[in-house]
mmCIF file of C-alpha atoms in Angstrom:
data_model
loop_
_atom_site.group_PDB
_atom_site.id
_atom_site.type_symbol
_atom_site.label_atom_id
_atom_site.label_comp_id
_atom_site.label_asym_id
_atom_site.label_seq_id
_atom_site.Cartn_x
_atom_site.Cartn_y
_atom_site.Cartn_z
ATOM 1 C CA MET A 94 72.766 108.841 120.365
ATOM 2 C CA GLU A 95 76.167 108.753 122.345
ATOM 3 C CA TYR A 96 78.950 109.265 120.255
ATOM 4 C CA THR A 97 81.497 108.896 122.388
ATOM 5 C CA TYR A 98 83.804 106.041 120.515
ATOM 6 C CA LEU A 99 84.012 108.961 118.394
ATOM 7 C CA ASP A 100 85.463 110.845 120.663
ATOM 8 C CA LYS A 101 87.884 108.199 121.747
ATOM 9 C CA ASN A 102 88.929 107.387 117.742
ATOM 10 C CA LEU A 103 89.504 110.369 117.589
ATOM 11 C CA THR A 104 92.115 110.693 120.052
ATOM 12 C CA ARG A 105 93.883 107.819 118.939
ATOM 13 C CA VAL A 106 94.058 107.757 115.393
ATOM 14 C CA LYS A 107 95.575 112.144 116.208
ATOM 15 C CA GLU A 108 97.805 110.508 118.491
ATOM 16 C CA ASP A 109 99.400 107.938 115.938
ATOM 17 C CA LEU A 110 99.039 110.623 113.128
ATOM 18 C CA ALA A 111 101.532 112.630 115.943
ATOM 19 C CA ALA A 112 103.734 109.803 116.781
ATOM 20 C CA ALA A 113 103.827 108.916 112.400
ATOM 21 C CA CYS A 114 104.954 112.159 111.858
ATOM 22 C CA ARG A 115 108.181 112.527 114.539
ATOM 23 C CA MET A 116 109.306 108.814 113.302
ATOM 24 C CA GLY A 117 109.370 110.256 109.696
ATOM 25 C CA GLY A 118 110.336 113.685 110.300
ATOM 26 C CA TYR A 119 107.062 115.348 109.740
ATOM 27 C CA ASP A 120 104.934 118.152 110.720
ATOM 28 C CA PRO A 121 101.796 116.630 112.262
ATOM 29 C CA ALA A 122 99.749 119.610 111.067
ATOM 30 C CA GLY A 123 100.484 118.858 107.741
ATOM 31 C CA VAL A 124 98.639 115.946 107.388
ATOM 32 C CA LEU A 125 94.820 115.732 106.661
ATOM 33 C CA LEU A 126 92.919 113.243 108.197
ATOM 34 C CA THR A 127 89.934 112.676 105.997
ATOM 35 C CA ALA A 128 86.867 110.596 107.268
ATOM 36 C CA ALA A 129 86.477 107.813 104.829
ATOM 37 C CA ILE A 130 82.171 107.562 105.515
ATOM 38 C CA LYS A 131 81.442 104.684 103.943
ATOM 39 C CA SER A 132 80.023 102.642 106.277
ATOM 40 C CA ALA A 133 78.707 105.628 108.644
ATOM 41 C CA ASP A 134 75.584 107.430 108.970
ATOM 42 C CA VAL A 135 74.396 110.686 108.346
ATOM 43 C CA GLU A 136 74.358 111.369 112.533
ATOM 44 C CA GLU A 137 77.698 110.623 113.389
ATOM 45 C CA ILE A 138 79.248 112.328 110.531
ATOM 46 C CA ASN A 139 77.546 114.782 110.804
ATOM 47 C CA TYR A 140 78.983 114.855 114.814
ATOM 48 C CA LEU A 141 82.061 114.461 113.637
ATOM 49 C CA HIS A 142 82.132 117.686 111.773
ATOM 50 C CA ARG A 143 80.216 119.884 114.111
ATOM 51 C CA VAL A 144 81.152 119.012 117.249
ATOM 52 C CA LEU A 145 84.692 117.222 116.886
ATOM 53 C CA GLY A 146 85.952 119.443 114.178
ATOM 54 C CA VAL A 147 87.155 116.259 111.781
ATOM 55 C CA HIS A 148 86.096 118.752 108.276
ATOM 56 C CA TYR A 149 86.908 116.289 105.676
ATOM 57 C CA VAL A 150 85.326 113.343 104.282
ATOM 58 C CA GLY A 151 85.582 110.858 101.534
ATOM 59 C CA GLU A 152 82.097 108.764 100.148
ATOM 60 C CA ASN A 153 83.274 105.686 97.864
ATOM 61 C CA ARG A 154 79.921 105.401 96.148
ATOM 62 C CA VAL A 155 78.011 108.134 94.113
ATOM 63 C CA GLN A 156 74.452 106.560 95.244
ATOM 64 C CA GLN A 157 75.323 106.844 98.505
ATOM 65 C CA LEU A 158 76.452 110.573 98.348
ATOM 66 C CA LEU A 159 73.127 111.008 96.338
ATOM 67 C CA GLU A 160 70.605 109.673 99.309
ATOM 68 C CA ARG A 161 72.803 111.606 102.431
ATOM 69 C CA TYR A 162 73.647 114.930 100.528
ATOM 70 C CA ASP A 163 70.601 116.770 101.765
ATOM 71 C CA LYS A 164 71.031 115.418 105.176
ATOM 72 C CA LEU A 165 74.818 116.465 105.542
ATOM 73 C CA ASP A 166 75.529 118.983 107.296
ATOM 74 C CA ARG A 167 77.656 120.620 104.394
ATOM 75 C CA GLU A 168 77.908 123.999 106.004
ATOM 76 C CA GLY A 169 82.116 124.452 106.624
ATOM 77 C CA LEU A 170 82.523 120.395 104.916
ATOM 78 C CA SER A 171 84.814 119.013 102.225
ATOM 79 C CA ILE A 172 83.460 116.682 100.564
ATOM 80 C CA HIS A 173 86.291 114.425 98.376
ATOM 81 C CA PHE A 174 85.221 111.437 96.082
ATOM 82 C CA ILE A 175 87.804 108.544 97.041
ATOM 83 C CA GLY A 176 85.953 105.878 95.040
ATOM 84 C CA THR A 177 86.080 103.910 91.727
ATOM 85 C CA LEU A 178 84.742 106.557 89.424
ATOM 86 C CA GLN A 179 82.324 105.571 86.354
ATOM 87 C CA THR A 180 82.122 107.847 83.707
ATOM 88 C CA ASN A 181 78.537 108.021 83.426
ATOM 89 C CA LYS A 182 78.149 108.687 86.733
ATOM 90 C CA VAL A 183 80.593 112.082 87.150
ATOM 91 C CA LYS A 184 77.992 114.111 86.105
ATOM 92 C CA TYR A 185 75.687 113.229 89.056
ATOM 93 C CA ILE A 186 78.496 114.994 91.638
ATOM 94 C CA ILE A 187 80.511 116.996 89.928
ATOM 95 C CA ASP A 188 78.507 119.830 91.851
ATOM 96 C CA LYS A 189 78.383 117.936 94.943
ATOM 97 C CA VAL A 190 82.246 117.279 95.480
ATOM 98 C CA ASP A 191 85.079 119.212 95.821
ATOM 99 C CA MET A 192 87.747 116.805 95.570
ATOM 100 C CA ILE A 193 87.688 112.790 93.290
ATOM 101 C CA GLN A 194 90.794 111.261 94.387
ATOM 102 C CA SER A 195 90.566 108.650 92.069
ATOM 103 C CA LEU A 196 90.692 110.486 88.671
ATOM 104 C CA ASP A 197 92.641 106.776 87.201
ATOM 105 C CA SER A 198 92.714 106.884 83.170
ATOM 106 C CA GLU A 199 92.119 109.570 80.121
ATOM 107 C CA LYS A 200 88.298 108.783 79.508
ATOM 108 C CA LEU A 201 87.648 109.915 83.240
ATOM 109 C CA ALA A 202 88.969 113.118 82.636
ATOM 110 C CA LYS A 203 87.473 113.783 79.755
ATOM 111 C CA GLU A 204 84.352 113.524 81.372
ATOM 112 C CA ILE A 205 84.911 115.458 84.050
ATOM 113 C CA GLU A 206 86.411 118.371 82.001
ATOM 114 C CA LYS A 207 82.495 118.386 79.780
ATOM 115 C CA GLN A 208 80.766 118.068 82.925
ATOM 116 C CA ALA A 209 82.701 120.786 84.729
ATOM 117 C CA SER A 210 82.705 123.176 82.000
ATOM 118 C CA LYS A 211 79.167 122.712 81.751
ATOM 119 C CA VAL A 212 78.275 123.895 85.823
ATOM 120 C CA GLY A 213 81.492 126.037 84.930
ATOM 121 C CA CYS A 214 84.285 124.999 88.247
ATOM 122 C CA VAL A 215 87.620 123.983 87.764
ATOM 123 C CA MET A 216 87.623 120.194 89.906
ATOM 124 C CA ASP A 217 90.436 119.640 92.041
ATOM 125 C CA VAL A 218 91.536 116.431 91.414
ATOM 126 C CA LEU A 219 93.890 113.697 92.222
ATOM 127 C CA ILE A 220 96.072 110.871 89.955
ATOM 128 C CA GLU A 221 95.468 107.775 91.428
ATOM 129 C CA ILE A 222 98.228 105.558 91.303
ATOM 130 C CA ASN A 223 98.228 101.679 91.371
ATOM 131 C CA SER A 224 101.246 101.444 93.273
ATOM 132 C CA GLY A 225 100.992 96.951 93.701
ATOM 133 C CA SER A 226 99.759 97.156 89.875
ATOM 134 C CA GLU A 227 96.760 95.053 91.267
ATOM 135 C CA ILE A 228 94.586 93.649 88.537
ATOM 136 C CA SER A 229 91.952 94.201 90.890
ATOM 137 C CA LYS A 230 92.644 97.867 91.939
ATOM 138 C CA SER A 231 92.198 100.766 89.525
ATOM 139 C CA GLY A 232 94.769 103.951 89.303
ATOM 140 C CA VAL A 233 98.011 104.241 86.397
ATOM 141 C CA GLU A 234 100.257 102.185 86.142
ATOM 142 C CA PRO A 235 103.407 103.870 88.101
ATOM 143 C CA SER A 236 105.043 104.024 84.937
ATOM 144 C CA GLU A 237 102.736 105.719 82.364
ATOM 145 C CA ALA A 238 100.931 108.203 85.847
ATOM 146 C CA ARG A 239 104.363 110.639 84.871
ATOM 147 C CA GLU A 240 102.533 110.807 80.594
ATOM 148 C CA PHE A 241 99.296 111.055 82.285
ATOM 149 C CA ALA A 242 100.125 114.074 84.860
ATOM 150 C CA HIS A 243 101.717 116.630 82.399
ATOM 151 C CA ARG A 244 99.038 115.548 79.627
ATOM 152 C CA LEU A 245 96.197 116.460 82.168
ATOM 153 C CA VAL A 246 98.647 119.481 82.949
ATOM 154 C CA GLY A 247 98.920 120.677 79.291
ATOM 155 C CA GLY A 248 96.269 122.684 77.730
ATOM 156 C CA ASP A 249 93.513 119.885 77.398
ATOM 157 C CA TYR A 250 91.867 120.030 80.641
ATOM 158 C CA PRO A 251 90.896 123.703 81.369
ATOM 159 C CA HIS A 252 88.189 122.677 83.885
ATOM 160 C CA ILE A 253 90.804 120.176 86.515
ATOM 161 C CA ARG A 254 92.900 121.138 88.378
ATOM 162 C CA LEU A 255 96.109 118.967 89.116
ATOM 163 C CA ARG A 256 96.640 118.725 92.921
ATOM 164 C CA GLY A 257 98.737 115.735 93.265
ATOM 165 C CA PHE A 258 98.542 112.203 94.014
ATOM 166 C CA MET A 259 96.629 109.062 95.729
ATOM 167 C CA THR A 260 97.270 105.460 96.115
ATOM 168 C CA MET A 261 95.916 102.481 97.296
ATOM 169 C CA ALA A 262 98.769 100.276 98.742
ATOM 170 C CA PRO A 263 97.885 96.293 98.820
ATOM 171 C CA LYS A 264 97.006 94.582 101.952
ATOM 172 C CA SER A 265 100.723 93.942 103.898
ATOM 173 C CA THR A 266 103.128 94.093 106.833
ATOM 174 C CA GLU A 267 104.151 97.758 108.611
ATOM 175 C CA ALA A 268 107.811 97.552 106.773
ATOM 176 C CA GLU A 269 106.414 96.483 103.437
ATOM 177 C CA TYR A 270 103.721 99.322 103.647
ATOM 178 C CA ARG A 271 105.939 101.963 104.176
ATOM 179 C CA ALA A 272 108.576 100.890 100.987
ATOM 180 C CA ILE A 273 104.906 101.288 98.969
ATOM 181 C CA PHE A 274 104.576 104.470 100.346
ATOM 182 C CA ARG A 275 108.351 105.779 100.164
ATOM 183 C CA GLY A 276 108.323 104.836 96.243
ATOM 184 C CA VAL A 277 105.264 106.374 95.918
ATOM 185 C CA ARG A 278 106.445 109.437 97.404
ATOM 186 C CA GLU A 279 109.279 109.415 95.296
ATOM 187 C CA LEU A 280 108.157 109.148 92.156
ATOM 188 C CA CYS A 281 105.204 111.614 93.007
ATOM 189 C CA ARG A 282 106.929 114.771 93.915
ATOM 190 C CA ALA A 283 109.765 113.713 90.337
ATOM 191 C CA ILE A 284 106.632 113.353 88.092
ATOM 192 C CA TRP A 285 105.386 116.978 90.076
ATOM 193 C CA ALA A 286 109.061 118.338 90.503
ATOM 194 C CA GLU A 287 108.833 118.615 86.284
ATOM 195 C CA LEU A 288 105.181 120.460 86.377
ATOM 196 C CA PRO A 289 104.217 124.335 85.932
ATOM 197 C CA MET A 290 103.402 124.248 89.077
ATOM 198 C CA ALA A 291 106.018 122.609 91.196
ATOM 199 C CA GLU A 292 106.545 125.540 93.494
ATOM 200 C CA GLU A 293 102.346 124.933 94.983
ATOM 201 C CA LYS A 294 101.964 122.089 97.736
ATOM 202 C CA MET A 295 102.182 118.694 96.405
ATOM 203 C CA GLU A 296 99.496 116.831 97.947
ATOM 204 C CA LEU A 297 100.181 112.689 98.066
ATOM 205 C CA SER A 298 96.299 110.779 99.690
ATOM 206 C CA MET A 299 98.058 107.853 101.251
ATOM 207 C CA GLY A 300 96.923 105.385 103.796
ATOM 208 C CA MET A 301 93.386 104.076 104.724
ATOM 209 C CA SER A 302 91.965 102.583 108.878
ATOM 210 C CA GLU A 303 95.108 100.528 108.473
ATOM 211 C CA SER A 304 97.340 101.882 106.861
ATOM 212 C CA TYR A 305 97.347 105.469 107.689
ATOM 213 C CA VAL A 306 100.601 104.903 110.151
ATOM 214 C CA PRO A 307 102.807 103.870 107.622
ATOM 215 C CA ALA A 308 101.716 106.298 105.006
ATOM 216 C CA ALA A 309 101.934 109.317 107.664
ATOM 217 C CA ALA A 310 105.450 108.136 108.672
ATOM 218 C CA GLU A 311 106.555 108.158 104.473
ATOM 219 C CA GLY A 312 104.858 112.057 104.012
ATOM 220 C CA ALA A 313 101.010 111.713 102.998
ATOM 221 C CA THR A 314 99.971 115.016 103.250
ATOM 222 C CA MET A 315 95.693 112.868 104.074
ATOM 223 C CA VAL A 316 95.226 109.924 104.979
ATOM 224 C CA ARG A 317 91.708 108.161 104.958
ATOM 225 C CA VAL A 318 90.527 106.725 108.001
ATOM 226 C CA GLY A 319 86.599 105.254 108.027
ATOM 227 C CA ARG A 320 86.893 102.259 110.325
ATOM 228 C CA GLY A 321 89.580 103.490 112.811
ATOM 229 C CA LEU A 322 87.488 106.600 112.820
ATOM 230 C CA PHE A 323 83.791 104.903 113.619
ATOM 231 C CA VAL A 324 84.620 102.147 114.808
ATOM 232 C CA LYS A 325 82.618 100.758 117.856
ATOM 233 C CA ASP A 326 83.199 100.140 121.542
ATOM 234 C CA GLY A 327 83.497 95.812 121.465
ATOM 235 C CA GLU A 328 83.360 95.947 118.404
#
């Protein structure tokens, strides 16, 4: 099967990211492109990884990850979980992902700690912030993010390593996206400066297919792009 659409899409996304970073005064090399693979098939994912050099992928659904895990070309591939994660599903993915970007509660943190201790790993996580305070969205309220971050690194979770923050912004105009992402960036940087690992790089995962440009312009270090990468010509 021909995958020329993947080549073209990736080129466009990289160009968009570079332009957005220049707009915001950031280095494009500091933005990690994570392919959101919910709607992709295994062959597309493997081509993107092996041929095009996109080595980070984000999975939304536990069952989908389990069904295709053994079919993925996993050498050199970093798998992140980016969807809402139920506590009873943590045990199925704890040894299969390199990062959980969607840590949204103390209850989930306790389960990640429990399962990570069982397999002897330290799980990298991002705290998900509900930047729009949307009832339908998961994530920690911005007003609660500081306290949650301090609890997470306070010593009760030796098998969890906080690497930064993630957000999913409400559907908005570009100007509104930029304002939302700017607010999240400023909040997260202020929290990070108070934490024991303040000298380490803070990861900030913001922006999806419709919003990765304003996210990159406002300092995202990770963007999660799905349709923007996998859409076929004419769709």
